[in-house]
mmCIF file of C-alpha atoms and ligand atoms in Angstrom:
data_model
loop_
_atom_site.group_PDB
_atom_site.id
_atom_site.type_symbol
_atom_site.label_atom_id
_atom_site.label_comp_id
_atom_site.label_asym_id
_atom_site.label_seq_id
_atom_site.Cartn_x
_atom_site.Cartn_y
_atom_site.Cartn_z
ATOM 1 C CA MET A 9 7.376 -14.796 -10.133
ATOM 2 C CA ARG A 10 11.228 -15.208 -10.262
ATOM 3 C CA GLN A 11 11.082 -15.258 -6.295
ATOM 4 C CA ILE A 12 8.849 -18.494 -6.511
ATOM 5 C CA GLY A 13 10.697 -20.038 -9.362
ATOM 6 C CA ARG A 14 7.898 -19.882 -11.908
ATOM 7 C CA GLU A 15 7.161 -18.302 -15.207
ATOM 8 C CA PRO A 16 5.000 -15.270 -15.012
ATOM 9 C CA VAL A 17 1.225 -15.408 -15.803
ATOM 10 C CA PHE A 18 0.275 -13.572 -18.870
ATOM 11 C CA VAL A 19 -3.081 -12.073 -18.344
ATOM 12 C CA ASP A 20 -5.854 -11.931 -20.986
ATOM 13 C CA ARG A 21 -8.447 -10.226 -18.857
ATOM 14 C CA GLY A 22 -9.876 -9.677 -15.383
ATOM 15 C CA GLU A 23 -13.420 -10.455 -14.292
ATOM 16 C CA GLY A 24 -14.565 -9.713 -10.734
ATOM 17 C CA CYS A 25 -12.280 -11.414 -8.428
ATOM 18 C CA GLU A 26 -10.689 -13.488 -11.251
ATOM 19 C CA LEU A 27 -7.775 -13.325 -13.657
ATOM 20 C CA VAL A 28 -8.003 -15.218 -16.919
ATOM 21 C CA ASP A 29 -4.520 -15.974 -18.592
ATOM 22 C CA VAL A 30 -3.877 -16.238 -22.180
ATOM 23 C CA ASP A 31 -4.320 -19.924 -22.130
ATOM 24 C CA GLY A 32 -7.812 -19.558 -20.657
ATOM 25 C CA ASN A 33 -6.736 -20.610 -17.065
ATOM 26 C CA ARG A 34 -8.801 -18.982 -14.372
ATOM 27 C CA TYR A 35 -7.322 -17.781 -10.947
ATOM 28 C CA VAL A 36 -8.962 -16.242 -7.837
ATOM 29 C CA ASP A 37 -6.895 -13.097 -7.901
ATOM 30 C CA TRP A 38 -5.535 -11.986 -4.480
ATOM 31 C CA VAL A 39 -3.202 -9.379 -5.969
ATOM 32 C CA CYS A 40 -5.911 -7.133 -7.691
ATOM 33 C CA SER A 41 -3.156 -5.001 -9.431
ATOM 34 C CA TRP A 42 -1.389 -4.535 -5.865
ATOM 35 C CA GLY A 43 -4.322 -2.717 -4.317
ATOM 36 C CA PRO A 44 -6.222 -0.370 -6.533
ATOM 37 C CA LEU A 45 -9.015 -2.788 -7.451
ATOM 38 C CA ILE A 46 -10.977 -2.674 -4.324
ATOM 39 C CA LEU A 47 -14.194 -3.464 -6.261
ATOM 40 C CA GLY A 48 -12.526 -6.128 -8.338
ATOM 41 C CA HIS A 49 -11.719 -6.165 -12.033
ATOM 42 C CA ALA A 50 -13.807 -4.490 -14.698
ATOM 43 C CA GLU A 51 -16.508 -3.281 -12.283
ATOM 44 C CA PRO A 52 -19.174 -2.156 -14.560
ATOM 45 C CA GLU A 53 -19.884 1.132 -12.888
ATOM 46 C CA VAL A 54 -16.032 1.972 -13.126
ATOM 47 C CA VAL A 55 -15.880 0.880 -16.632
ATOM 48 C CA ALA A 56 -18.844 3.082 -17.659
ATOM 49 C CA ALA A 57 -17.488 6.129 -15.794
ATOM 50 C CA VAL A 58 -14.142 5.787 -17.597
ATOM 51 C CA ALA A 59 -15.673 5.204 -21.096
ATOM 52 C CA GLU A 60 -18.097 8.284 -20.524
ATOM 53 C CA ALA A 61 -15.147 10.343 -19.464
ATOM 54 C CA ALA A 62 -12.992 9.266 -22.459
ATOM 55 C CA ALA A 63 -15.728 10.102 -24.934
ATOM 56 C CA ARG A 64 -15.415 13.775 -23.645
ATOM 57 C CA GLY A 65 -11.587 13.858 -24.030
ATOM 58 C CA THR A 66 -8.673 12.049 -22.286
ATOM 59 C CA SER A 67 -6.814 14.918 -21.032
ATOM 60 C CA TYR A 68 -7.099 18.687 -20.930
ATOM 61 C CA GLY A 69 -4.101 20.137 -18.950
ATOM 62 C CA ALA A 70 -6.643 22.334 -17.177
ATOM 63 C CA ALA A 71 -8.815 21.887 -14.109
ATOM 64 C CA THR A 72 -12.118 19.984 -14.044
ATOM 65 C CA GLU A 73 -15.193 19.887 -11.713
ATOM 66 C CA ALA A 74 -14.686 16.131 -11.281
ATOM 67 C CA GLU A 75 -11.187 16.820 -9.858
ATOM 68 C CA VAL A 76 -12.634 19.189 -7.286
ATOM 69 C CA GLU A 77 -15.365 16.546 -6.434
ATOM 70 C CA LEU A 78 -12.685 13.982 -5.806
ATOM 71 C CA ALA A 79 -10.671 16.353 -3.684
ATOM 72 C CA GLU A 80 -13.801 17.038 -1.732
ATOM 73 C CA GLN A 81 -14.433 13.342 -1.278
ATOM 74 C CA VAL A 82 -11.019 12.866 0.138
ATOM 75 C CA ALA A 83 -11.281 15.773 2.435
ATOM 76 C CA ALA A 84 -14.414 14.452 3.795
ATOM 77 C CA ARG A 85 -13.043 11.090 4.423
ATOM 78 C CA VAL A 86 -9.548 12.132 5.689
ATOM 79 C CA PRO A 87 -9.999 15.289 8.066
ATOM 80 C CA SER A 88 -6.225 15.919 8.189
ATOM 81 C CA VAL A 89 -6.298 16.459 4.432
ATOM 82 C CA GLU A 90 -7.752 19.957 3.766
ATOM 83 C CA MET A 91 -6.143 20.425 0.522
ATOM 84 C CA LEU A 92 -4.403 18.091 -1.984
ATOM 85 C CA ARG A 93 -2.417 18.030 -5.034
ATOM 86 C CA MET A 94 -2.994 15.165 -7.483
ATOM 87 C CA THR A 95 -0.191 13.211 -9.210
ATOM 88 C CA SER A 96 -0.243 10.050 -11.633
ATOM 89 C CA SER A 97 1.579 7.805 -9.253
ATOM 90 C CA GLY A 98 2.347 7.043 -5.495
ATOM 91 C CA THR A 99 6.037 7.445 -6.312
ATOM 92 C CA GLU A 100 5.583 11.078 -7.451
ATOM 93 C CA ALA A 101 3.164 11.792 -4.394
ATOM 94 C CA ALA A 102 5.653 10.495 -1.893
ATOM 95 C CA MET A 103 8.615 12.284 -3.469
ATOM 96 C CA SER A 104 6.668 15.591 -3.692
ATOM 97 C CA ALA A 105 5.425 15.280 -0.112
ATOM 98 C CA VAL A 106 8.942 14.907 1.030
ATOM 99 C CA ARG A 107 10.011 17.997 -1.019
ATOM 100 C CA LEU A 108 7.256 19.954 0.630
ATOM 101 C CA ALA A 109 8.150 18.760 4.094
ATOM 102 C CA ARG A 110 11.782 20.014 3.553
ATOM 103 C CA ALA A 111 10.657 23.264 2.368
ATOM 104 C CA LEU A 112 8.241 23.660 5.374
ATOM 105 C CA THR A 113 11.004 22.739 7.920
ATOM 106 C CA GLY A 114 14.075 24.208 6.242
ATOM 107 C CA ARG A 115 15.658 20.748 7.048
ATOM 108 C CA GLU A 116 16.808 17.979 4.834
ATOM 109 C CA VAL A 117 16.990 14.561 6.535
ATOM 110 C CA VAL A 118 14.212 12.191 5.950
ATOM 111 C CA VAL A 119 13.632 9.201 8.281
ATOM 112 C CA LYS A 120 12.015 6.139 6.824
ATOM 113 C CA PHE A 121 11.552 2.479 8.096
ATOM 114 C CA ALA A 122 13.337 -0.654 6.872
ATOM 115 C CA GLY A 123 11.039 -2.616 4.621
ATOM 116 C CA ALA A 124 8.753 0.256 3.983
ATOM 117 C CA TYR A 125 8.184 1.198 0.315
ATOM 118 C CA HIS A 126 7.380 4.803 -0.776
ATOM 119 C CA GLY A 127 7.888 4.378 -4.430
ATOM 120 C CA HIS A 128 11.064 4.592 -6.517
ATOM 121 C CA SER A 129 12.370 8.091 -6.271
ATOM 122 C CA ASP A 130 16.179 7.948 -5.598
ATOM 123 C CA GLY A 131 16.067 9.432 -1.981
ATOM 124 C CA LEU A 132 13.446 6.899 -0.825
ATOM 125 C CA LEU A 133 15.069 3.867 -2.444
ATOM 126 C CA ALA A 134 17.370 3.682 0.503
ATOM 127 C CA GLU A 135 18.434 0.982 2.944
ATOM 128 C CA ALA A 136 20.001 0.980 6.318
ATOM 129 C CA GLY A 137 23.785 1.616 6.579
ATOM 130 C CA SER A 138 26.004 -0.288 8.884
ATOM 131 C CA GLY A 139 24.900 1.396 12.180
ATOM 132 C CA LEU A 140 21.487 2.159 13.935
ATOM 133 C CA ALA A 141 20.172 5.453 12.808
ATOM 134 C CA THR A 142 23.080 6.262 10.402
ATOM 135 C CA LEU A 143 22.687 7.675 6.970
ATOM 136 C CA ALA A 144 21.211 5.262 4.484
ATOM 137 C CA ILE A 145 22.836 3.612 1.349
ATOM 138 C CA PRO A 146 21.295 3.201 -2.108
ATOM 139 C CA ALA A 147 18.853 0.210 -2.318
ATOM 140 C CA SER A 148 19.496 -0.146 -6.046
ATOM 141 C CA PRO A 149 22.239 0.256 -8.617
ATOM 142 C CA GLY A 150 21.815 3.637 -10.313
ATOM 143 C CA VAL A 151 20.863 5.480 -7.188
ATOM 144 C CA PRO A 152 23.636 7.836 -6.386
ATOM 145 C CA ALA A 153 24.893 7.630 -2.785
ATOM 146 C CA ALA A 154 24.555 11.356 -2.487
ATOM 147 C CA GLN A 155 20.727 11.073 -3.116
ATOM 148 C CA THR A 156 20.209 8.608 -0.204
ATOM 149 C CA ALA A 157 22.620 10.508 2.123
ATOM 150 C CA GLY A 158 19.691 12.658 3.253
ATOM 151 C CA THR A 159 17.707 9.554 4.351
ATOM 152 C CA VAL A 160 17.968 7.644 7.755
ATOM 153 C CA VAL A 161 16.603 4.119 7.829
ATOM 154 C CA VAL A 162 15.322 2.813 11.219
ATOM 155 C CA PRO A 163 13.744 -0.630 12.001
ATOM 156 C CA TRP A 164 9.898 -0.530 12.352
ATOM 157 C CA ASN A 165 8.473 -0.502 15.775
ATOM 158 C CA ASP A 166 11.927 0.379 17.429
ATOM 159 C CA ARG A 167 11.338 3.199 19.680
ATOM 160 C CA ASP A 168 15.111 3.618 20.548
ATOM 161 C CA ALA A 169 16.253 3.746 16.977
ATOM 162 C CA LEU A 170 13.503 6.302 16.230
ATOM 163 C CA ALA A 171 14.552 8.557 19.210
ATOM 164 C CA ARG A 172 18.295 8.336 18.257
ATOM 165 C CA ALA A 173 17.440 9.302 14.536
ATOM 166 C CA LEU A 174 15.399 12.276 15.773
ATOM 167 C CA ALA A 175 18.078 13.353 18.378
ATOM 168 C CA GLU A 176 21.123 12.961 15.978
ATOM 169 C CA HIS A 177 19.735 14.502 12.729
ATOM 170 C CA PRO A 178 17.935 17.652 11.807
ATOM 171 C CA VAL A 179 14.943 15.719 10.480
ATOM 172 C CA ALA A 180 12.556 17.258 8.116
ATOM 173 C CA ALA A 181 10.001 14.336 8.072
ATOM 174 C CA VAL A 182 9.446 10.888 9.352
ATOM 175 C CA VAL A 183 7.778 9.086 6.468
ATOM 176 C CA ALA A 184 5.854 5.891 7.547
ATOM 177 C CA GLU A 185 3.204 3.497 6.178
ATOM 178 C CA PRO A 186 0.900 3.570 9.225
ATOM 179 C CA LEU A 187 0.036 0.019 8.325
ATOM 180 C CA PRO A 188 3.208 -1.255 6.634
ATOM 181 C CA ALA A 189 2.337 -3.800 3.857
ATOM 182 C CA ASN A 190 5.369 -3.757 1.732
ATOM 183 C CA MET A 191 7.313 -6.218 3.983
ATOM 184 C CA GLY A 192 4.126 -8.218 4.315
ATOM 185 C CA VAL A 193 1.517 -6.707 6.674
ATOM 186 C CA VAL A 194 3.270 -5.666 9.922
ATOM 187 C CA PRO A 195 0.927 -3.554 11.994
ATOM 188 C CA ALA A 196 2.480 -1.043 14.489
ATOM 189 C CA ALA A 197 3.072 -2.407 17.933
ATOM 190 C CA GLY A 198 0.915 -0.856 20.597
ATOM 191 C CA GLY A 199 1.587 2.945 21.081
ATOM 192 C CA PHE A 200 4.171 3.018 18.317
ATOM 193 C CA LEU A 201 2.084 5.218 15.964
ATOM 194 C CA GLU A 202 1.231 7.566 18.908
ATOM 195 C CA LEU A 203 4.948 7.789 19.670
ATOM 196 C CA LEU A 204 5.664 8.655 16.018
ATOM 197 C CA ARG A 205 3.132 11.492 16.419
ATOM 198 C CA ASP A 206 4.547 12.819 19.638
ATOM 199 C CA ALA A 207 8.316 12.318 18.928
ATOM 200 C CA THR A 208 8.061 14.214 15.466
ATOM 201 C CA ARG A 209 6.211 17.060 17.033
ATOM 202 C CA GLU A 210 8.711 17.378 19.877
ATOM 203 C CA ALA A 211 11.540 17.238 17.334
ATOM 204 C CA GLY A 212 10.038 19.875 14.920
ATOM 205 C CA ALA A 213 9.793 17.387 12.193
ATOM 206 C CA LEU A 214 6.835 16.542 10.003
ATOM 207 C CA LEU A 215 5.020 13.210 10.234
ATOM 208 C CA VAL A 216 4.123 11.904 6.688
ATOM 209 C CA PHE A 217 1.834 8.913 6.450
ATOM 210 C CA ASP A 218 2.193 6.967 3.210
ATOM 211 C CA GLU A 219 -1.398 5.499 2.897
ATOM 212 C CA VAL A 220 -0.904 4.562 -0.849
ATOM 213 C CA ILE A 221 -1.952 1.016 0.303
ATOM 214 C CA SER A 222 -3.924 1.654 3.365
ATOM 215 C CA GLY A 223 -5.940 4.678 2.301
ATOM 216 C CA PHE A 224 -9.587 4.183 1.475
ATOM 217 C CA ARG A 225 -8.942 0.363 2.107
ATOM 218 C CA VAL A 226 -8.604 -0.359 5.754
ATOM 219 C CA ALA A 227 -11.323 2.229 6.717
ATOM 220 C CA ARG A 228 -13.138 5.164 5.056
ATOM 221 C CA GLY A 229 -10.429 7.339 6.182
ATOM 222 C CA GLY A 230 -7.529 5.065 5.997
ATOM 223 C CA ALA A 231 -5.201 3.815 8.821
ATOM 224 C CA GLN A 232 -5.122 7.193 10.243
ATOM 225 C CA GLN A 233 -8.874 6.802 11.115
ATOM 226 C CA LEU A 234 -8.542 3.061 12.080
ATOM 227 C CA TYR A 235 -5.744 3.913 14.546
ATOM 228 C CA GLY A 236 -6.673 7.460 15.398
ATOM 229 C CA VAL A 237 -3.367 9.197 14.845
ATOM 230 C CA GLU A 238 -3.267 12.212 12.438
ATOM 231 C CA PRO A 239 -0.126 12.832 10.388
ATOM 232 C CA ASP A 240 0.868 16.353 9.056
ATOM 233 C CA LEU A 241 0.929 15.182 5.407
ATOM 234 C CA THR A 242 -0.687 12.137 3.732
ATOM 235 C CA VAL A 243 0.251 10.328 0.495
ATOM 236 C CA MET A 244 -2.485 8.492 -1.207
ATOM 237 C CA GLY A 245 -2.789 6.417 -4.345
ATOM 238 C CA LYS A 246 -4.118 2.979 -5.613
ATOM 239 C CA VAL A 247 -7.815 2.949 -4.576
ATOM 240 C CA LEU A 248 -7.880 6.559 -5.137
ATOM 241 C CA GLY A 249 -7.472 5.973 -8.820
ATOM 242 C CA GLY A 250 -9.818 2.979 -9.088
ATOM 243 C CA GLY A 251 -7.437 1.106 -11.090
ATOM 244 C CA LEU A 252 -6.153 4.087 -13.330
ATOM 245 C CA PRO A 253 -3.107 6.104 -12.702
ATOM 246 C CA ALA A 254 -4.045 8.615 -9.942
ATOM 247 C CA ALA A 255 -2.379 9.497 -6.604
ATOM 248 C CA ALA A 256 -2.309 12.480 -4.382
ATOM 249 C CA PHE A 257 -0.579 14.116 -1.399
ATOM 250 C CA GLY A 258 -2.265 16.552 0.983
ATOM 251 C CA GLY A 259 -2.541 18.106 4.323
ATOM 252 C CA PRO A 260 -3.612 21.553 5.939
ATOM 253 C CA ALA A 261 -4.296 24.212 3.409
ATOM 254 C CA ALA A 262 -1.492 26.469 4.948
ATOM 255 C CA ALA A 263 0.960 23.741 4.157
ATOM 256 C CA MET A 264 -0.335 22.809 0.741
ATOM 257 C CA GLU A 265 -0.443 26.574 -0.297
ATOM 258 C CA ARG A 266 3.417 26.375 -0.421
ATOM 259 C CA ILE A 267 3.069 24.192 -3.662
ATOM 260 C CA ALA A 268 3.313 26.033 -7.059
ATOM 261 C CA PRO A 269 1.813 27.831 -8.603
ATOM 262 C CA ALA A 270 0.119 29.227 -5.327
ATOM 263 C CA GLY A 271 3.478 28.785 -3.523
ATOM 264 C CA ASP A 272 7.184 28.443 -4.130
ATOM 265 C CA VAL A 273 7.613 24.716 -3.892
ATOM 266 C CA TYR A 274 7.857 23.287 -7.584
ATOM 267 C CA GLN A 275 5.554 20.333 -8.401
ATOM 268 C CA ALA A 276 3.769 19.559 -11.646
ATOM 269 C CA GLY A 277 2.630 16.672 -13.967
ATOM 270 C CA THR A 278 1.280 16.596 -17.470
ATOM 271 C CA LEU A 279 -1.472 14.113 -16.569
ATOM 272 C CA SER A 280 -2.078 14.829 -12.960
ATOM 273 C CA GLY A 281 -5.733 14.855 -12.247
ATOM 274 C CA ASN A 282 -6.330 13.066 -15.487
ATOM 275 C CA PRO A 283 -10.129 12.914 -16.240
ATOM 276 C CA LEU A 284 -10.133 9.273 -16.912
ATOM 277 C CA ALA A 285 -8.326 8.480 -13.678
ATOM 278 C CA VAL A 286 -10.537 10.925 -11.667
ATOM 279 C CA ALA A 287 -13.740 9.361 -13.054
ATOM 280 C CA ALA A 288 -12.506 5.752 -12.045
ATOM 281 C CA GLY A 289 -11.620 7.128 -8.533
ATOM 282 C CA LEU A 290 -14.866 8.883 -8.043
ATOM 283 C CA ALA A 291 -16.867 5.763 -9.312
ATOM 284 C CA THR A 292 -14.778 3.633 -6.818
ATOM 285 C CA LEU A 293 -15.156 5.952 -3.761
ATOM 286 C CA ARG A 294 -18.848 6.438 -4.406
ATOM 287 C CA ARG A 295 -19.214 2.519 -3.607
ATOM 288 C CA LEU A 296 -17.032 2.624 -0.504
ATOM 289 C CA ASP A 297 -19.752 3.225 2.109
ATOM 290 C CA ASP A 298 -19.665 1.909 5.630
ATOM 291 C CA ASP A 299 -21.532 -1.262 4.396
ATOM 292 C CA ALA A 300 -18.759 -1.823 1.977
ATOM 293 C CA TYR A 301 -16.056 -1.566 4.633
ATOM 294 C CA ALA A 302 -17.999 -3.814 6.883
ATOM 295 C CA ARG A 303 -18.160 -6.497 4.064
ATOM 296 C CA LEU A 304 -14.561 -6.089 3.200
ATOM 297 C CA ALA A 305 -13.532 -6.599 6.816
ATOM 298 C CA ALA A 306 -15.771 -9.580 7.157
ATOM 299 C CA SER A 307 -14.303 -11.186 4.058
ATOM 300 C CA THR A 308 -10.779 -10.616 5.234
ATOM 301 C CA ALA A 309 -11.575 -11.986 8.701
ATOM 302 C CA ARG A 310 -13.092 -15.159 7.101
ATOM 303 C CA LEU A 311 -10.052 -15.769 5.023
ATOM 304 C CA ALA A 312 -7.721 -14.886 7.801
ATOM 305 C CA SER A 313 -9.447 -17.116 10.308
ATOM 306 C CA GLY A 314 -9.495 -20.182 7.806
ATOM 307 C CA LEU A 315 -5.804 -19.754 7.084
ATOM 308 C CA ARG A 316 -4.975 -19.410 10.823
ATOM 309 C CA GLU A 317 -6.706 -22.892 11.411
ATOM 310 C CA PHE A 318 -4.387 -24.457 9.009
ATOM 311 C CA GLY A 319 -1.471 -22.742 10.847
ATOM 312 C CA ALA A 320 -2.072 -24.520 14.073
ATOM 313 C CA GLY A 321 1.005 -26.458 15.016
ATOM 314 C CA ARG A 322 2.863 -25.174 11.918
ATOM 315 C CA PRO A 323 5.387 -22.333 11.412
ATOM 316 C CA LEU A 324 2.702 -20.027 9.961
ATOM 317 C CA GLN A 325 1.677 -16.617 11.067
ATOM 318 C CA VAL A 326 -1.361 -14.843 9.507
ATOM 319 C CA ALA A 327 -1.159 -11.072 9.928
ATOM 320 C CA SER A 328 -4.273 -9.125 8.759
ATOM 321 C CA ALA A 329 -5.987 -5.807 8.696
ATOM 322 C CA PRO A 330 -9.337 -5.108 6.943
ATOM 323 C CA GLY A 331 -8.719 -5.655 3.253
ATOM 324 C CA LEU A 332 -5.109 -6.880 3.765
ATOM 325 C CA LEU A 333 -3.480 -10.110 4.772
ATOM 326 C CA THR A 334 -0.095 -11.654 4.892
ATOM 327 C CA LEU A 335 0.729 -15.338 5.499
ATOM 328 C CA PHE A 336 4.254 -15.497 6.972
ATOM 329 C CA PHE A 337 6.093 -18.750 6.944
ATOM 330 C CA SER A 338 7.617 -18.232 10.266
ATOM 331 C CA GLY A 339 7.326 -19.628 13.768
ATOM 332 C CA GLU A 340 7.311 -16.275 15.292
ATOM 333 C CA PRO A 341 5.004 -13.174 14.886
ATOM 334 C CA VAL A 342 6.638 -10.698 12.619
ATOM 335 C CA SER A 343 7.237 -7.132 13.911
ATOM 336 C CA ASP A 344 9.726 -5.732 11.486
ATOM 337 C CA PHE A 345 11.653 -6.283 8.423
ATOM 338 C CA ALA A 346 14.248 -8.451 9.917
ATOM 339 C CA GLY A 347 11.405 -10.862 11.062
ATOM 340 C CA ALA A 348 10.042 -10.857 7.573
ATOM 341 C CA ALA A 349 13.359 -11.431 5.960
ATOM 342 C CA ALA A 350 13.857 -14.475 8.457
ATOM 343 C CA CYS A 351 10.797 -16.261 7.081
ATOM 344 C CA ASP A 352 11.142 -19.530 5.238
ATOM 345 C CA LEU A 353 11.129 -18.063 1.652
ATOM 346 C CA GLU A 354 11.495 -21.569 0.001
ATOM 347 C CA ALA A 355 8.362 -22.857 1.955
ATOM 348 C CA HIS A 356 6.409 -19.517 0.882
ATOM 349 C CA ALA A 357 7.498 -20.121 -2.849
ATOM 350 C CA ARG A 358 6.428 -23.756 -2.774
ATOM 351 C CA PHE A 359 3.091 -22.652 -1.380
ATOM 352 C CA CYS A 360 2.618 -19.972 -4.155
ATOM 353 C CA ARG A 361 3.415 -22.465 -6.857
ATOM 354 C CA ALA A 362 0.988 -25.062 -5.384
ATOM 355 C CA MET A 363 -1.821 -22.361 -5.031
ATOM 356 C CA LEU A 364 -1.253 -21.346 -8.713
ATOM 357 C CA GLU A 365 -1.595 -24.883 -9.851
ATOM 358 C CA ARG A 366 -4.878 -24.915 -8.085
ATOM 359 C CA GLY A 367 -6.248 -21.735 -9.718
ATOM 360 C CA VAL A 368 -5.477 -19.324 -6.885
ATOM 361 C CA TYR A 369 -3.085 -16.368 -7.383
ATOM 362 C CA PRO A 370 -1.633 -15.166 -4.146
ATOM 363 C CA PRO A 371 1.070 -12.258 -4.354
ATOM 364 C CA PRO A 372 4.164 -14.259 -5.385
ATOM 365 C CA SER A 373 6.521 -12.663 -2.748
ATOM 366 C CA GLN A 374 6.754 -13.014 1.087
ATOM 367 C CA PHE A 375 7.048 -9.275 1.326
ATOM 368 C CA GLU A 376 3.773 -8.265 -0.026
ATOM 369 C CA ALA A 377 0.054 -8.402 0.973
ATOM 370 C CA TRP A 378 -2.972 -10.266 -0.175
ATOM 371 C CA PHE A 379 -5.408 -7.540 -1.370
ATOM 372 C CA VAL A 380 -9.031 -8.404 -0.637
ATOM 373 C CA SER A 381 -11.657 -6.884 -2.761
ATOM 374 C CA LEU A 382 -15.467 -6.561 -2.561
ATOM 375 C CA ALA A 383 -15.624 -8.895 -5.510
ATOM 376 C CA HIS A 384 -14.240 -11.821 -3.450
ATOM 377 C CA ASP A 385 -17.403 -13.602 -2.492
ATOM 378 C CA GLU A 386 -17.903 -16.541 -0.261
ATOM 379 C CA ALA A 387 -17.179 -19.000 -3.141
ATOM 380 C CA ALA A 388 -13.881 -17.438 -3.906
ATOM 381 C CA ILE A 389 -12.843 -17.613 -0.334
ATOM 382 C CA GLU A 390 -13.902 -21.275 -0.005
ATOM 383 C CA ARG A 391 -11.984 -22.107 -3.152
ATOM 384 C CA THR A 392 -8.972 -20.353 -1.883
ATOM 385 C CA LEU A 393 -9.218 -22.134 1.522
ATOM 386 C CA ALA A 394 -9.608 -25.472 -0.165
ATOM 387 C CA ALA A 395 -6.514 -24.882 -2.246
ATOM 388 C CA ALA A 396 -4.635 -23.497 0.830
ATOM 389 C CA ALA A 397 -5.318 -26.707 2.815
ATOM 390 C CA GLU A 398 -3.925 -28.892 0.077
ATOM 391 C CA SER A 399 -1.081 -26.665 -0.743
ATOM 392 C CA LEU A 400 -0.005 -26.300 2.887
ATOM 393 C CA ALA A 401 -0.271 -30.044 3.392
ATOM 394 C CA GLU A 402 2.171 -30.472 0.473
ATOM 395 C CA VAL A 403 4.512 -27.790 1.784
ATOM 396 C CA PHE A 404 4.581 -29.256 5.291
ATOM 397 C CA ALA A 405 4.579 -32.895 4.231
HETATM 398 C C1 PLP B 517 3.075 2.359 0.436
HETATM 399 C C2 PLP B 517 3.479 2.724 -0.983
HETATM 400 N N1 PLP B 517 3.897 4.004 -1.268
HETATM 401 C C3 PLP B 517 4.214 4.304 -2.549
HETATM 402 C C4 PLP B 517 4.084 3.440 -3.661
HETATM 403 C C5 PLP B 517 4.427 3.801 -5.000
HETATM 404 O O1 PLP B 517 3.292 3.873 -5.768
HETATM 405 P P1 PLP B 517 3.221 3.824 -7.355
HETATM 406 O O2 PLP B 517 3.561 2.342 -7.717
HETATM 407 O O3 PLP B 517 1.830 4.290 -7.806
HETATM 408 O O4 PLP B 517 4.366 4.792 -7.899
HETATM 409 C C6 PLP B 517 3.624 2.148 -3.286
HETATM 410 C C7 PLP B 517 3.541 1.132 -4.397
HETATM 411 O O5 PLP B 517 3.250 -0.082 -4.204
HETATM 412 C C8 PLP B 517 3.243 1.784 -2.060
HETATM 413 O O6 PLP B 517 2.940 0.598 -1.648
#
């Protein structure tokens, strides 16, 4: 909220697609906890599943049948994931997938893309150094330079920079959001995901897709299904835990068997595969059938096309994918982080403040996605578009 110059909203409760703050104000919520709540807030089936699980104990430190069922659900949806390891957060899952990739390749360098976010582990909290394809520098105070020295940051959609990084460094893994949503939604340019697949294979590096946002959201099997490109390892989270802390990483059984205790790559977590989180995840995934994805895509398209109409003749770009959307305050389409950073952040901030005043809660940052849920009905979309028409008129007055 500081980015848009406003006090934060303090939440009392969530109901479907709405947030209610401590003063009783209601907002159409387009953040939805930054992605997990694909069914909306306090969905009765999810709440009941969590309550039922809690009554049988909140954590065991031992395997459960439900955990196996969730793994089977994931494997059925994401064919590149034969076996997976659960964690409690996307940060842990991404960090552990990188550790596994390093062990499998015997190499250390990791390539990531500028503007992508893979959680807050030291090595991935890196930003580009001074030159193209050079080793990265810490993106936060407190991250030792030695920790980011094994990371190379290249611009998204930049074929030459990727080729140089792979040619100049012994790369263990290229880690990418196959549908980036942490610089706003910036889909891959035509052929870029295929290039990632071919170039990593050629270089002997692994391709790790971070589907923490896109997984189980943009399609049953995530962005890898939507775009038809299979990675070596996949990182998942958010929707997987249905609003409780669950995440995972997975891939072919032969690769995953390197993880301890079956293998020699250490990884562990006291609450990994927590029964409450697994129950919420299973209850959520059960609802996500083909019809649900069709409805989610239709709602997103309706919202996107309404916003696009307001953009005509104005410096506004609407980038969207099923279940995700970003309104860029830019005269040009955005294809990388430099493009997102060049947006009119003041206009975006004014827009967000105007929307909040009208009872609509968009993500209060230009570098984030709107998260569409199945609880966003026609009335919520209409309310949002009406607020957007007035808010944009105010911003561009
Ligand atoms: C693509 C991506 N990867 C990883 C993470 C980290 O997940 P968590 O916040 O669960 O640690 C996020 C969080 O937003 C994310 O968007």
